[in-house]
Amino acid sequence: LAAGVLLPRKEGTRASDVSFNVDGCLCSSGQPLVRAMSSAVSSPTYTTLAISHPAESVTHVELHRPEKRNAMSKAFWREMVDCFTELSRDPDCRVVLVSGAGRIFTAGIDLMDMASDVLQPQGDDTARVSWNLRQIISKYQETFSVIEKCPKPVVVAVHGACIGGGVDLITACDIRLCTQDAWFQVKEVDIGLAADVGTLQRLPKVIGSRSLVNDLALTARKMYADEAKSCGLVSRVFADKEAMMANALEMAGEIAARSPVAVQGTKINLLYARDHSVAEGLDYMATWNMSMLQTQDVMKSAQAAMEKKSPKTIVFSKL
């Protein structure tokens, strides 16, 4: 990375190399999946994240403060921007998988660590204090907006609690999975503020029910896995973390095996369509594909389909 070094990918590891051990746990190179994917330690630069490469073209970003329930410290907000900015430019990365180390996904903002920024902004008068506070809030918003801006699909796997800033994070991701014991809480009203880094803007577009969003945001009640699936916050629920991570890695491998031109173009156009009219989305799509159709990936994919071969057999150039 510009501010650190990604842990090296093991040469020759492909999604097809991943297998099941005798206990039924997905593993690579003989290691149980969760242990293998959690074995990466934070680099000297990344104190809150652990980066690994569990399969070819798949990058695993793990929230890595288990002793603090993955609470989001000042370092976390900075490191997420550095990490996803680099992943956006990394041609070896086609899919990102996000999860949390330890007992839960995240307890949300680390109030003790961030109190000085939020509660004691600098400035000689109200205007200057407000100006500086706005810059701080905008900087924190970028921590999750950078996930959305990353052209690589981001799959997030949630186990246990996902509180406050955790909801901001997952709503910026493309695919959300969770365990049966997961629960979600828009906690901000309980600490005297309105959520300001993405939940109030993205959650209504994710679940589609304004009434339910208001319910969650105004009462700070917990939403459990079954309700999260029924309303569309998550697309799949798994019995435990081991099963979830196995399926998340399998899904990431399926995405990574497809043309990066097609996959990244799909993500970008889905996001554009979300924020624009159908007519505007179609016009943008036509402009996009007038250049992106001029790729060898289309012919390679069509040839494989005619020969009844899996997309995983196709070698696509890096993007």
PDB file of C-alpha atoms in Angstrom:
ATOM      1  CA  LEU A   1       0.000   0.000   0.000  1.00  0.00           C
ATOM      2  CA  ALA A   2       0.970   3.655  -0.229  1.00  0.00           C
ATOM      3  CA  ALA A   3       1.018   3.594   3.568  1.00  0.00           C
ATOM      4  CA  GLY A   4       1.841  -0.074   4.081  1.00  0.00           C
ATOM      5  CA  VAL A   5       2.377  -3.453   2.466  1.00  0.00           C
ATOM      6  CA  LEU A   6      -0.287  -6.038   1.687  1.00  0.00           C
ATOM      7  CA  LEU A   7       0.494  -9.489   3.019  1.00  0.00           C
ATOM      8  CA  PRO A   8       1.752 -11.579   0.084  1.00  0.00           C
ATOM      9  CA  ARG A   9      -0.619 -13.830  -1.813  1.00  0.00           C
ATOM     10  CA  LYS A  10       0.500 -17.447  -1.929  1.00  0.00           C
ATOM     11  CA  GLU A  11       1.587 -18.196  -5.490  1.00  0.00           C
ATOM     12  CA  GLY A  12      -0.725 -20.459  -7.440  1.00  0.00           C
ATOM     13  CA  THR A  13      -3.688 -20.278  -5.072  1.00  0.00           C
ATOM     14  CA  ARG A  14      -6.945 -20.313  -7.028  1.00  0.00           C
ATOM     15  CA  ALA A  15     -10.573 -20.384  -5.977  1.00  0.00           C
ATOM     16  CA  SER A  16     -10.660 -23.949  -7.312  1.00  0.00           C
ATOM     17  CA  ASP A  17      -7.881 -24.948  -4.856  1.00  0.00           C
ATOM     18  CA  VAL A  18     -10.228 -24.404  -1.907  1.00  0.00           C
ATOM     19  CA  SER A  19     -11.619 -27.656  -0.522  1.00  0.00           C
ATOM     20  CA  PHE A  20     -13.555 -29.043   2.414  1.00  0.00           C
ATOM     21  CA  ASN A  21     -11.769 -30.773   5.286  1.00  0.00           C
ATOM     22  CA  VAL A  22     -13.115 -33.758   7.201  1.00  0.00           C
ATOM     23  CA  ASP A  23     -15.097 -31.496   9.507  1.00  0.00           C
ATOM     24  CA  GLY A  24     -16.908 -29.927   6.548  1.00  0.00           C
ATOM     25  CA  CYS A  25     -15.113 -26.572   6.936  1.00  0.00           C
ATOM     26  CA  LEU A  26     -13.905 -24.835   3.787  1.00  0.00           C
ATOM     27  CA  CYS A  27     -10.161 -24.532   3.859  1.00  0.00           C
ATOM     28  CA  SER A  28      -7.169 -23.674   1.718  1.00  0.00           C
ATOM     29  CA  SER A  29      -3.843 -25.435   1.981  1.00  0.00           C
ATOM     30  CA  GLY A  30      -5.227 -27.617   4.772  1.00  0.00           C
ATOM     31  CA  GLN A  31      -6.155 -24.830   7.217  1.00  0.00           C
ATOM     32  CA  PRO A  32      -9.694 -24.446   8.544  1.00  0.00           C
ATOM     33  CA  LEU A  33     -11.198 -21.425   6.807  1.00  0.00           C
ATOM     34  CA  VAL A  34     -11.940 -19.084   9.707  1.00  0.00           C
ATOM     35  CA  ARG A  35      -8.587 -19.751  11.327  1.00  0.00           C
ATOM     36  CA  ALA A  36      -6.763 -19.359   8.008  1.00  0.00           C
ATOM     37  CA  MET A  37      -8.576 -16.155   7.121  1.00  0.00           C
ATOM     38  CA  SER A  38      -8.020 -14.717  10.595  1.00  0.00           C
ATOM     39  CA  SER A  39      -4.355 -15.691  10.760  1.00  0.00           C
ATOM     40  CA  ALA A  40      -3.154 -12.503   9.069  1.00  0.00           C
ATOM     41  CA  VAL A  41      -1.944 -10.019  11.641  1.00  0.00           C
ATOM     42  CA  SER A  42      -2.150  -6.269  11.371  1.00  0.00           C
ATOM     43  CA  SER A  43       0.906  -4.823   9.675  1.00  0.00           C
ATOM     44  CA  PRO A  44       2.865  -2.077  11.466  1.00  0.00           C
ATOM     45  CA  THR A  45       0.935   0.430   9.340  1.00  0.00           C
ATOM     46  CA  TYR A  46      -2.481  -1.167   9.794  1.00  0.00           C
ATOM     47  CA  THR A  47      -3.205  -1.374  13.483  1.00  0.00           C
ATOM     48  CA  THR A  48      -6.946  -1.992  13.100  1.00  0.00           C
ATOM     49  CA  LEU A  49      -7.116  -4.141   9.941  1.00  0.00           C
ATOM     50  CA  ALA A  50      -5.679  -7.507   8.916  1.00  0.00           C
ATOM     51  CA  ILE A  51      -5.248  -8.081   5.175  1.00  0.00           C
ATOM     52  CA  SER A  52      -4.970 -11.516   3.574  1.00  0.00           C
ATOM     53  CA  HIS A  53      -5.543 -13.248   0.226  1.00  0.00           C
ATOM     54  CA  PRO A  54      -7.524 -16.469   0.831  1.00  0.00           C
ATOM     55  CA  ALA A  55      -8.060 -17.136  -2.884  1.00  0.00           C
ATOM     56  CA  GLU A  56      -6.871 -15.865  -6.235  1.00  0.00           C
ATOM     57  CA  SER A  57      -7.975 -12.260  -6.870  1.00  0.00           C
ATOM     58  CA  VAL A  58      -9.835 -12.147  -3.524  1.00  0.00           C
ATOM     59  CA  THR A  59      -8.679  -9.773  -0.773  1.00  0.00           C
ATOM     60  CA  HIS A  60      -9.914 -10.311   2.777  1.00  0.00           C
ATOM     61  CA  VAL A  61     -10.107  -7.173   4.942  1.00  0.00           C
ATOM     62  CA  GLU A  62     -10.727  -8.112   8.562  1.00  0.00           C
ATOM     63  CA  LEU A  63     -11.625  -5.603  11.279  1.00  0.00           C
ATOM     64  CA  HIS A  64      -8.902  -6.533  13.728  1.00  0.00           C
ATOM     65  CA  ARG A  65      -9.364  -5.112  17.216  1.00  0.00           C
ATOM     66  CA  PRO A  66     -10.978  -8.158  18.832  1.00  0.00           C
ATOM     67  CA  GLU A  67      -9.927  -7.094  22.317  1.00  0.00           C
ATOM     68  CA  LYS A  68     -11.953  -3.889  21.789  1.00  0.00           C
ATOM     69  CA  ARG A  69     -14.858  -5.635  20.021  1.00  0.00           C
ATOM     70  CA  ASN A  70     -13.569  -4.069  16.767  1.00  0.00           C
ATOM     71  CA  ALA A  71     -14.567  -0.593  17.964  1.00  0.00           C
ATOM     72  CA  MET A  72     -13.774   2.069  15.364  1.00  0.00           C
ATOM     73  CA  SER A  73     -10.847   4.168  16.565  1.00  0.00           C
ATOM     74  CA  LYS A  74      -9.254   7.186  14.891  1.00  0.00           C
ATOM     75  CA  ALA A  75      -6.743   4.859  13.238  1.00  0.00           C
ATOM     76  CA  PHE A  76      -9.537   2.708  11.786  1.00  0.00           C
ATOM     77  CA  TRP A  77     -11.200   5.641  10.005  1.00  0.00           C
ATOM     78  CA  ARG A  78      -7.895   6.564   8.370  1.00  0.00           C
ATOM     79  CA  GLU A  79      -6.762   3.037   7.566  1.00  0.00           C
ATOM     80  CA  MET A  80     -10.009   2.075   5.816  1.00  0.00           C
ATOM     81  CA  VAL A  81      -9.526   4.948   3.372  1.00  0.00           C
ATOM     82  CA  ASP A  82      -5.912   3.977   2.704  1.00  0.00           C
ATOM     83  CA  CYS A  83      -6.814   0.313   2.299  1.00  0.00           C
ATOM     84  CA  PHE A  84      -9.761   0.695  -0.089  1.00  0.00           C
ATOM     85  CA  THR A  85      -8.067   3.417  -2.110  1.00  0.00           C
ATOM     86  CA  GLU A  86      -5.239   0.985  -2.800  1.00  0.00           C
ATOM     87  CA  LEU A  87      -7.570  -1.962  -3.467  1.00  0.00           C
ATOM     88  CA  SER A  88      -9.417   0.161  -6.025  1.00  0.00           C
ATOM     89  CA  ARG A  89      -6.172   0.468  -7.996  1.00  0.00           C
ATOM     90  CA  ASP A  90      -4.843  -3.054  -7.415  1.00  0.00           C
ATOM     91  CA  PRO A  91      -5.245  -5.122 -10.626  1.00  0.00           C
ATOM     92  CA  ASP A  92      -4.676  -8.339  -8.653  1.00  0.00           C
ATOM     93  CA  CYS A  93      -7.785  -7.669  -6.558  1.00  0.00           C
ATOM     94  CA  ARG A  94     -11.168  -8.394  -8.164  1.00  0.00           C
ATOM     95  CA  VAL A  95     -13.332  -8.908  -5.066  1.00  0.00           C
ATOM     96  CA  VAL A  96     -13.079  -7.736  -1.450  1.00  0.00           C
ATOM     97  CA  LEU A  97     -14.401  -9.723   1.500  1.00  0.00           C
ATOM     98  CA  VAL A  98     -14.912  -7.852   4.791  1.00  0.00           C
ATOM     99  CA  SER A  99     -15.421  -9.500   8.177  1.00  0.00           C
ATOM    100  CA  GLY A 100     -14.676  -8.955  11.854  1.00  0.00           C
ATOM    101  CA  ALA A 101     -12.253 -10.784  14.156  1.00  0.00           C
ATOM    102  CA  GLY A 102     -13.302 -12.041  17.556  1.00  0.00           C
ATOM    103  CA  ARG A 103     -16.719 -12.445  19.125  1.00  0.00           C
ATOM    104  CA  ILE A 104     -18.640  -9.797  17.149  1.00  0.00           C
ATOM    105  CA  PHE A 105     -18.439  -7.849  13.903  1.00  0.00           C
ATOM    106  CA  THR A 106     -18.130  -4.401  15.512  1.00  0.00           C
ATOM    107  CA  ALA A 107     -19.299  -2.431  18.517  1.00  0.00           C
ATOM    108  CA  GLY A 108     -19.287   0.761  16.428  1.00  0.00           C
ATOM    109  CA  ILE A 109     -17.498   4.005  17.144  1.00  0.00           C
ATOM    110  CA  ASP A 110     -14.800   4.062  19.841  1.00  0.00           C
ATOM    111  CA  LEU A 111     -16.177   6.968  21.833  1.00  0.00           C
ATOM    112  CA  MET A 112     -13.248   7.243  24.211  1.00  0.00           C
ATOM    113  CA  ASP A 113     -10.708   7.431  21.389  1.00  0.00           C
ATOM    114  CA  MET A 114     -12.692   9.858  19.232  1.00  0.00           C
ATOM    115  CA  ALA A 115     -14.162  12.170  21.864  1.00  0.00           C
ATOM    116  CA  SER A 116     -11.557  14.875  21.309  1.00  0.00           C
ATOM    117  CA  ASP A 117     -12.371  15.166  17.598  1.00  0.00           C
ATOM    118  CA  VAL A 118     -16.135  15.160  17.975  1.00  0.00           C
ATOM    119  CA  LEU A 119     -16.689  16.875  21.324  1.00  0.00           C
ATOM    120  CA  GLN A 120     -13.797  19.344  21.331  1.00  0.00           C
ATOM    121  CA  PRO A 121     -13.414  20.731  17.794  1.00  0.00           C
ATOM    122  CA  GLN A 122     -10.929  23.571  17.370  1.00  0.00           C
ATOM    123  CA  GLY A 123     -11.791  27.138  16.369  1.00  0.00           C
ATOM    124  CA  ASP A 124     -11.747  30.728  17.609  1.00  0.00           C
ATOM    125  CA  ASP A 125     -15.490  31.305  17.188  1.00  0.00           C
ATOM    126  CA  THR A 126     -18.689  29.470  16.286  1.00  0.00           C
ATOM    127  CA  ALA A 127     -18.137  29.800  12.547  1.00  0.00           C
ATOM    128  CA  ARG A 128     -14.622  28.370  12.718  1.00  0.00           C
ATOM    129  CA  VAL A 129     -15.587  25.597  15.117  1.00  0.00           C
ATOM    130  CA  SER A 130     -18.446  24.667  12.792  1.00  0.00           C
ATOM    131  CA  TRP A 131     -16.213  24.802   9.723  1.00  0.00           C
ATOM    132  CA  ASN A 132     -13.658  22.512  11.339  1.00  0.00           C
ATOM    133  CA  LEU A 133     -16.302  20.106  12.630  1.00  0.00           C
ATOM    134  CA  ARG A 134     -17.823  19.858   9.162  1.00  0.00           C
ATOM    135  CA  GLN A 135     -14.419  18.903   7.759  1.00  0.00           C
ATOM    136  CA  ILE A 136     -14.055  16.213  10.426  1.00  0.00           C
ATOM    137  CA  ILE A 137     -17.496  14.759   9.665  1.00  0.00           C
ATOM    138  CA  SER A 138     -16.783  14.805   5.917  1.00  0.00           C
ATOM    139  CA  LYS A 139     -13.493  12.972   6.527  1.00  0.00           C
ATOM    140  CA  TYR A 140     -15.269  10.271   8.518  1.00  0.00           C
ATOM    141  CA  GLN A 141     -17.947   9.941   5.823  1.00  0.00           C
ATOM    142  CA  GLU A 142     -15.225   9.135   3.302  1.00  0.00           C
ATOM    143  CA  THR A 143     -14.229   6.086   5.380  1.00  0.00           C
ATOM    144  CA  PHE A 144     -17.333   4.269   4.138  1.00  0.00           C
ATOM    145  CA  SER A 145     -17.906   6.143   0.887  1.00  0.00           C
ATOM    146  CA  VAL A 146     -14.541   4.775  -0.270  1.00  0.00           C
ATOM    147  CA  ILE A 147     -16.047   1.267  -0.065  1.00  0.00           C
ATOM    148  CA  GLU A 148     -18.882   2.289  -2.337  1.00  0.00           C
ATOM    149  CA  LYS A 149     -16.480   4.067  -4.704  1.00  0.00           C
ATOM    150  CA  CYS A 150     -14.258   0.996  -4.973  1.00  0.00           C
ATOM    151  CA  PRO A 151     -15.094  -0.569  -8.371  1.00  0.00           C
ATOM    152  CA  LYS A 152     -14.422  -4.051  -6.983  1.00  0.00           C
ATOM    153  CA  PRO A 153     -17.495  -5.742  -5.469  1.00  0.00           C
ATOM    154  CA  VAL A 154     -17.378  -5.798  -1.658  1.00  0.00           C
ATOM    155  CA  VAL A 155     -18.956  -8.719   0.210  1.00  0.00           C
ATOM    156  CA  VAL A 156     -19.399  -8.211   3.958  1.00  0.00           C
ATOM    157  CA  ALA A 157     -19.897 -11.091   6.396  1.00  0.00           C
ATOM    158  CA  VAL A 158     -21.413 -10.137   9.763  1.00  0.00           C
ATOM    159  CA  HIS A 159     -21.458 -12.259  12.908  1.00  0.00           C
ATOM    160  CA  GLY A 160     -22.758 -11.213  16.304  1.00  0.00           C
ATOM    161  CA  ALA A 161     -23.374  -7.523  16.908  1.00  0.00           C
ATOM    162  CA  CYS A 162     -23.188  -4.858  14.199  1.00  0.00           C
ATOM    163  CA  ILE A 163     -23.739  -1.585  16.012  1.00  0.00           C
ATOM    164  CA  GLY A 164     -23.763   2.088  15.016  1.00  0.00           C
ATOM    165  CA  GLY A 165     -20.885   2.674  12.622  1.00  0.00           C
ATOM    166  CA  GLY A 166     -21.078  -0.980  11.656  1.00  0.00           C
ATOM    167  CA  VAL A 167     -24.420  -0.321   9.957  1.00  0.00           C
ATOM    168  CA  ASP A 168     -22.842   2.645   8.148  1.00  0.00           C
ATOM    169  CA  LEU A 169     -20.105   0.299   6.937  1.00  0.00           C
ATOM    170  CA  ILE A 170     -22.254  -2.597   5.722  1.00  0.00           C
ATOM    171  CA  THR A 171     -24.740  -0.397   3.865  1.00  0.00           C
ATOM    172  CA  ALA A 172     -21.830   0.839   1.725  1.00  0.00           C
ATOM    173  CA  CYS A 173     -21.024  -2.775   0.737  1.00  0.00           C
ATOM    174  CA  ASP A 174     -22.510  -4.575  -2.256  1.00  0.00           C
ATOM    175  CA  ILE A 175     -23.504  -7.932  -0.764  1.00  0.00           C
ATOM    176  CA  ARG A 176     -24.324  -8.522   2.901  1.00  0.00           C
ATOM    177  CA  LEU A 177     -24.311 -11.915   4.632  1.00  0.00           C
ATOM    178  CA  CYS A 178     -24.799 -12.718   8.313  1.00  0.00           C
ATOM    179  CA  THR A 179     -24.983 -15.484  10.881  1.00  0.00           C
ATOM    180  CA  GLN A 180     -28.147 -16.531  12.681  1.00  0.00           C
ATOM    181  CA  ASP A 181     -26.909 -14.842  15.867  1.00  0.00           C
ATOM    182  CA  ALA A 182     -26.222 -11.501  14.153  1.00  0.00           C
ATOM    183  CA  TRP A 183     -28.085  -8.350  15.105  1.00  0.00           C
ATOM    184  CA  PHE A 184     -27.996  -4.795  13.818  1.00  0.00           C
ATOM    185  CA  GLN A 185     -28.556  -1.514  15.649  1.00  0.00           C
ATOM    186  CA  VAL A 186     -28.633   2.086  14.459  1.00  0.00           C
ATOM    187  CA  LYS A 187     -27.385   3.260  17.847  1.00  0.00           C
ATOM    188  CA  GLU A 188     -26.688   6.946  17.309  1.00  0.00           C
ATOM    189  CA  VAL A 189     -29.854   8.425  18.866  1.00  0.00           C
ATOM    190  CA  ASP A 190     -28.949   6.640  22.099  1.00  0.00           C
ATOM    191  CA  ILE A 191     -25.753   8.686  22.320  1.00  0.00           C
ATOM    192  CA  GLY A 192     -27.407  11.999  21.436  1.00  0.00           C
ATOM    193  CA  LEU A 193     -26.704  12.432  17.729  1.00  0.00           C
ATOM    194  CA  ALA A 194     -28.107  11.701  14.310  1.00  0.00           C
ATOM    195  CA  ALA A 195     -26.159   9.104  12.322  1.00  0.00           C
ATOM    196  CA  ASP A 196     -23.953  11.151  10.024  1.00  0.00           C
ATOM    197  CA  VAL A 197     -21.647   8.859   8.048  1.00  0.00           C
ATOM    198  CA  GLY A 198     -24.027   7.020   5.737  1.00  0.00           C
ATOM    199  CA  THR A 199     -26.774   5.004   7.430  1.00  0.00           C
ATOM    200  CA  LEU A 200     -29.547   7.584   7.012  1.00  0.00           C
ATOM    201  CA  GLN A 201     -28.630   8.030   3.348  1.00  0.00           C
ATOM    202  CA  ARG A 202     -27.981   4.402   2.309  1.00  0.00           C
ATOM    203  CA  LEU A 203     -30.240   2.288   4.516  1.00  0.00           C
ATOM    204  CA  PRO A 204     -33.487   3.582   2.917  1.00  0.00           C
ATOM    205  CA  LYS A 205     -32.140   2.570  -0.503  1.00  0.00           C
ATOM    206  CA  VAL A 206     -31.052  -0.831   0.777  1.00  0.00           C
ATOM    207  CA  ILE A 207     -34.263  -1.998   2.451  1.00  0.00           C
ATOM    208  CA  GLY A 208     -36.802   0.154   0.627  1.00  0.00           C
ATOM    209  CA  SER A 209     -39.183   0.718   3.555  1.00  0.00           C
ATOM    210  CA  ARG A 210     -39.131   4.265   4.868  1.00  0.00           C
ATOM    211  CA  SER A 211     -41.267   3.234   7.828  1.00  0.00           C
ATOM    212  CA  LEU A 212     -38.842   0.489   8.860  1.00  0.00           C
ATOM    213  CA  VAL A 213     -35.848   2.804   8.474  1.00  0.00           C
ATOM    214  CA  ASN A 214     -37.567   5.379  10.690  1.00  0.00           C
ATOM    215  CA  ASP A 215     -38.408   2.655  13.197  1.00  0.00           C
ATOM    216  CA  LEU A 216     -34.783   1.511  13.421  1.00  0.00           C
ATOM    217  CA  ALA A 217     -33.166   4.961  13.381  1.00  0.00           C
ATOM    218  CA  LEU A 218     -35.542   6.645  15.840  1.00  0.00           C
ATOM    219  CA  THR A 219     -35.828   3.867  18.433  1.00  0.00           C
ATOM    220  CA  ALA A 220     -32.318   2.355  18.187  1.00  0.00           C
ATOM    221  CA  ARG A 221     -33.912  -1.081  18.585  1.00  0.00           C
ATOM    222  CA  LYS A 222     -32.070  -4.229  17.592  1.00  0.00           C
ATOM    223  CA  MET A 223     -32.872  -5.955  14.312  1.00  0.00           C
ATOM    224  CA  TYR A 224     -32.125  -9.673  14.335  1.00  0.00           C
ATOM    225  CA  ALA A 225     -31.028 -11.884  11.449  1.00  0.00           C
ATOM    226  CA  ASP A 226     -34.446 -13.154  10.340  1.00  0.00           C
ATOM    227  CA  GLU A 227     -35.877  -9.635  10.102  1.00  0.00           C
ATOM    228  CA  ALA A 228     -32.702  -8.418   8.396  1.00  0.00           C
ATOM    229  CA  LYS A 229     -33.151 -11.059   5.701  1.00  0.00           C
ATOM    230  CA  SER A 230     -36.881 -10.501   5.280  1.00  0.00           C
ATOM    231  CA  CYS A 231     -36.394  -6.770   4.693  1.00  0.00           C
ATOM    232  CA  GLY A 232     -33.414  -7.198   2.362  1.00  0.00           C
ATOM    233  CA  LEU A 233     -30.622  -5.854   4.568  1.00  0.00           C
ATOM    234  CA  VAL A 234     -28.849  -9.197   4.105  1.00  0.00           C
ATOM    235  CA  SER A 235     -29.338 -11.708   1.316  1.00  0.00           C
ATOM    236  CA  ARG A 236     -28.332 -14.887   3.155  1.00  0.00           C
ATOM    237  CA  VAL A 237     -28.242 -16.106   6.767  1.00  0.00           C
ATOM    238  CA  PHE A 238     -25.970 -18.933   7.968  1.00  0.00           C
ATOM    239  CA  ALA A 239     -25.939 -21.107  11.057  1.00  0.00           C
ATOM    240  CA  ASP A 240     -22.527 -19.961  12.262  1.00  0.00           C
ATOM    241  CA  LYS A 241     -19.452 -17.980  11.292  1.00  0.00           C
ATOM    242  CA  GLU A 242     -17.629 -20.990   9.843  1.00  0.00           C
ATOM    243  CA  ALA A 243     -20.449 -21.699   7.404  1.00  0.00           C
ATOM    244  CA  MET A 244     -20.837 -18.015   6.555  1.00  0.00           C
ATOM    245  CA  MET A 245     -17.159 -17.496   5.795  1.00  0.00           C
ATOM    246  CA  ALA A 246     -17.041 -20.654   3.684  1.00  0.00           C
ATOM    247  CA  ASN A 247     -19.968 -19.454   1.591  1.00  0.00           C
ATOM    248  CA  ALA A 248     -18.651 -15.883   1.451  1.00  0.00           C
ATOM    249  CA  LEU A 249     -15.342 -17.104   0.067  1.00  0.00           C
ATOM    250  CA  GLU A 250     -17.101 -19.355  -2.433  1.00  0.00           C
ATOM    251  CA  MET A 251     -19.229 -16.397  -3.578  1.00  0.00           C
ATOM    252  CA  ALA A 252     -16.164 -14.157  -3.845  1.00  0.00           C
ATOM    253  CA  GLY A 253     -14.459 -16.828  -5.937  1.00  0.00           C
ATOM    254  CA  GLU A 254     -17.426 -17.024  -8.298  1.00  0.00           C
ATOM    255  CA  ILE A 255     -17.356 -13.249  -8.805  1.00  0.00           C
ATOM    256  CA  ALA A 256     -13.577 -13.159  -9.214  1.00  0.00           C
ATOM    257  CA  ALA A 257     -13.777 -15.811 -11.950  1.00  0.00           C
ATOM    258  CA  ARG A 258     -15.871 -13.533 -14.184  1.00  0.00           C
ATOM    259  CA  SER A 259     -14.594 -10.815 -16.484  1.00  0.00           C
ATOM    260  CA  PRO A 260     -13.384  -7.861 -14.395  1.00  0.00           C
ATOM    261  CA  VAL A 261     -14.597  -5.550 -17.157  1.00  0.00           C
ATOM    262  CA  ALA A 262     -18.105  -6.993 -16.804  1.00  0.00           C
ATOM    263  CA  VAL A 263     -18.093  -7.213 -12.996  1.00  0.00           C
ATOM    264  CA  GLN A 264     -16.756  -3.741 -12.290  1.00  0.00           C
ATOM    265  CA  GLY A 265     -18.939  -2.210 -14.989  1.00  0.00           C
ATOM    266  CA  THR A 266     -21.960  -3.888 -13.422  1.00  0.00           C
ATOM    267  CA  LYS A 267     -21.205  -2.473  -9.966  1.00  0.00           C
ATOM    268  CA  ILE A 268     -20.614   1.037 -11.278  1.00  0.00           C
ATOM    269  CA  ASN A 269     -23.817   1.043 -13.315  1.00  0.00           C
ATOM    270  CA  LEU A 270     -25.926  -0.430 -10.509  1.00  0.00           C
ATOM    271  CA  LEU A 271     -24.817   2.399  -8.246  1.00  0.00           C
ATOM    272  CA  TYR A 272     -25.485   4.975 -10.940  1.00  0.00           C
ATOM    273  CA  ALA A 273     -28.965   3.548 -11.562  1.00  0.00           C
ATOM    274  CA  ARG A 274     -29.732   3.699  -7.833  1.00  0.00           C
ATOM    275  CA  ASP A 275     -29.249   7.464  -7.779  1.00  0.00           C
ATOM    276  CA  HIS A 276     -30.724   8.364 -11.194  1.00  0.00           C
ATOM    277  CA  SER A 277     -33.849   7.882 -13.258  1.00  0.00           C
ATOM    278  CA  VAL A 278     -34.304   4.862 -15.524  1.00  0.00           C
ATOM    279  CA  ALA A 279     -33.780   7.059 -18.600  1.00  0.00           C
ATOM    280  CA  GLU A 280     -30.570   8.528 -17.191  1.00  0.00           C
ATOM    281  CA  GLY A 281     -29.342   5.078 -16.217  1.00  0.00           C
ATOM    282  CA  LEU A 282     -29.960   3.685 -19.690  1.00  0.00           C
ATOM    283  CA  ASP A 283     -28.180   6.616 -21.303  1.00  0.00           C
ATOM    284  CA  TYR A 284     -25.196   6.176 -18.983  1.00  0.00           C
ATOM    285  CA  MET A 285     -25.179   2.430 -19.709  1.00  0.00           C
ATOM    286  CA  ALA A 286     -25.129   3.026 -23.475  1.00  0.00           C
ATOM    287  CA  THR A 287     -22.218   5.431 -23.107  1.00  0.00           C
ATOM    288  CA  TRP A 288     -20.413   2.982 -20.836  1.00  0.00           C
ATOM    289  CA  ASN A 289     -20.783  -0.051 -23.075  1.00  0.00           C
ATOM    290  CA  MET A 290     -19.944   1.734 -26.320  1.00  0.00           C
ATOM    291  CA  SER A 291     -16.342   1.387 -25.158  1.00  0.00           C
ATOM    292  CA  MET A 292     -16.497  -1.520 -22.713  1.00  0.00           C
ATOM    293  CA  LEU A 293     -18.023  -3.892 -25.288  1.00  0.00           C
ATOM    294  CA  GLN A 294     -14.791  -3.537 -27.217  1.00  0.00           C
ATOM    295  CA  THR A 295     -13.042  -6.139 -25.091  1.00  0.00           C
ATOM    296  CA  GLN A 296     -11.758  -9.652 -25.725  1.00  0.00           C
ATOM    297  CA  ASP A 297     -13.665 -10.744 -22.616  1.00  0.00           C
ATOM    298  CA  VAL A 298     -16.949 -10.860 -24.560  1.00  0.00           C
ATOM    299  CA  MET A 299     -15.600 -13.231 -27.192  1.00  0.00           C
ATOM    300  CA  LYS A 300     -13.822 -15.368 -24.590  1.00  0.00           C
ATOM    301  CA  SER A 301     -17.010 -15.678 -22.530  1.00  0.00           C
ATOM    302  CA  ALA A 302     -19.178 -16.416 -25.575  1.00  0.00           C
ATOM    303  CA  GLN A 303     -16.748 -19.084 -26.772  1.00  0.00           C
ATOM    304  CA  ALA A 304     -16.735 -20.756 -23.353  1.00  0.00           C
ATOM    305  CA  ALA A 305     -20.544 -20.704 -23.247  1.00  0.00           C
ATOM    306  CA  MET A 306     -20.788 -22.339 -26.676  1.00  0.00           C
ATOM    307  CA  GLU A 307     -18.326 -24.997 -25.579  1.00  0.00           C
ATOM    308  CA  LYS A 308     -20.279 -25.454 -22.321  1.00  0.00           C
ATOM    309  CA  LYS A 309     -17.236 -24.537 -20.245  1.00  0.00           C
ATOM    310  CA  SER A 310     -17.322 -22.816 -16.875  1.00  0.00           C
ATOM    311  CA  PRO A 311     -16.319 -19.126 -16.714  1.00  0.00           C
ATOM    312  CA  LYS A 312     -13.658 -20.290 -14.246  1.00  0.00           C
ATOM    313  CA  THR A 313     -11.761 -21.861 -17.147  1.00  0.00           C
ATOM    314  CA  ILE A 314     -11.309 -18.498 -18.873  1.00  0.00           C
ATOM    315  CA  VAL A 315      -8.178 -16.445 -18.310  1.00  0.00           C
ATOM    316  CA  PHE A 316      -9.088 -12.749 -18.284  1.00  0.00           C
ATOM    317  CA  SER A 317      -6.507  -9.982 -18.457  1.00  0.00           C
ATOM    318  CA  LYS A 318      -6.006  -7.859 -15.365  1.00  0.00           C
ATOM    319  CA  LEU A 319      -7.888  -4.583 -15.101  1.00  0.00           C
TER     320      LEU A 319
END
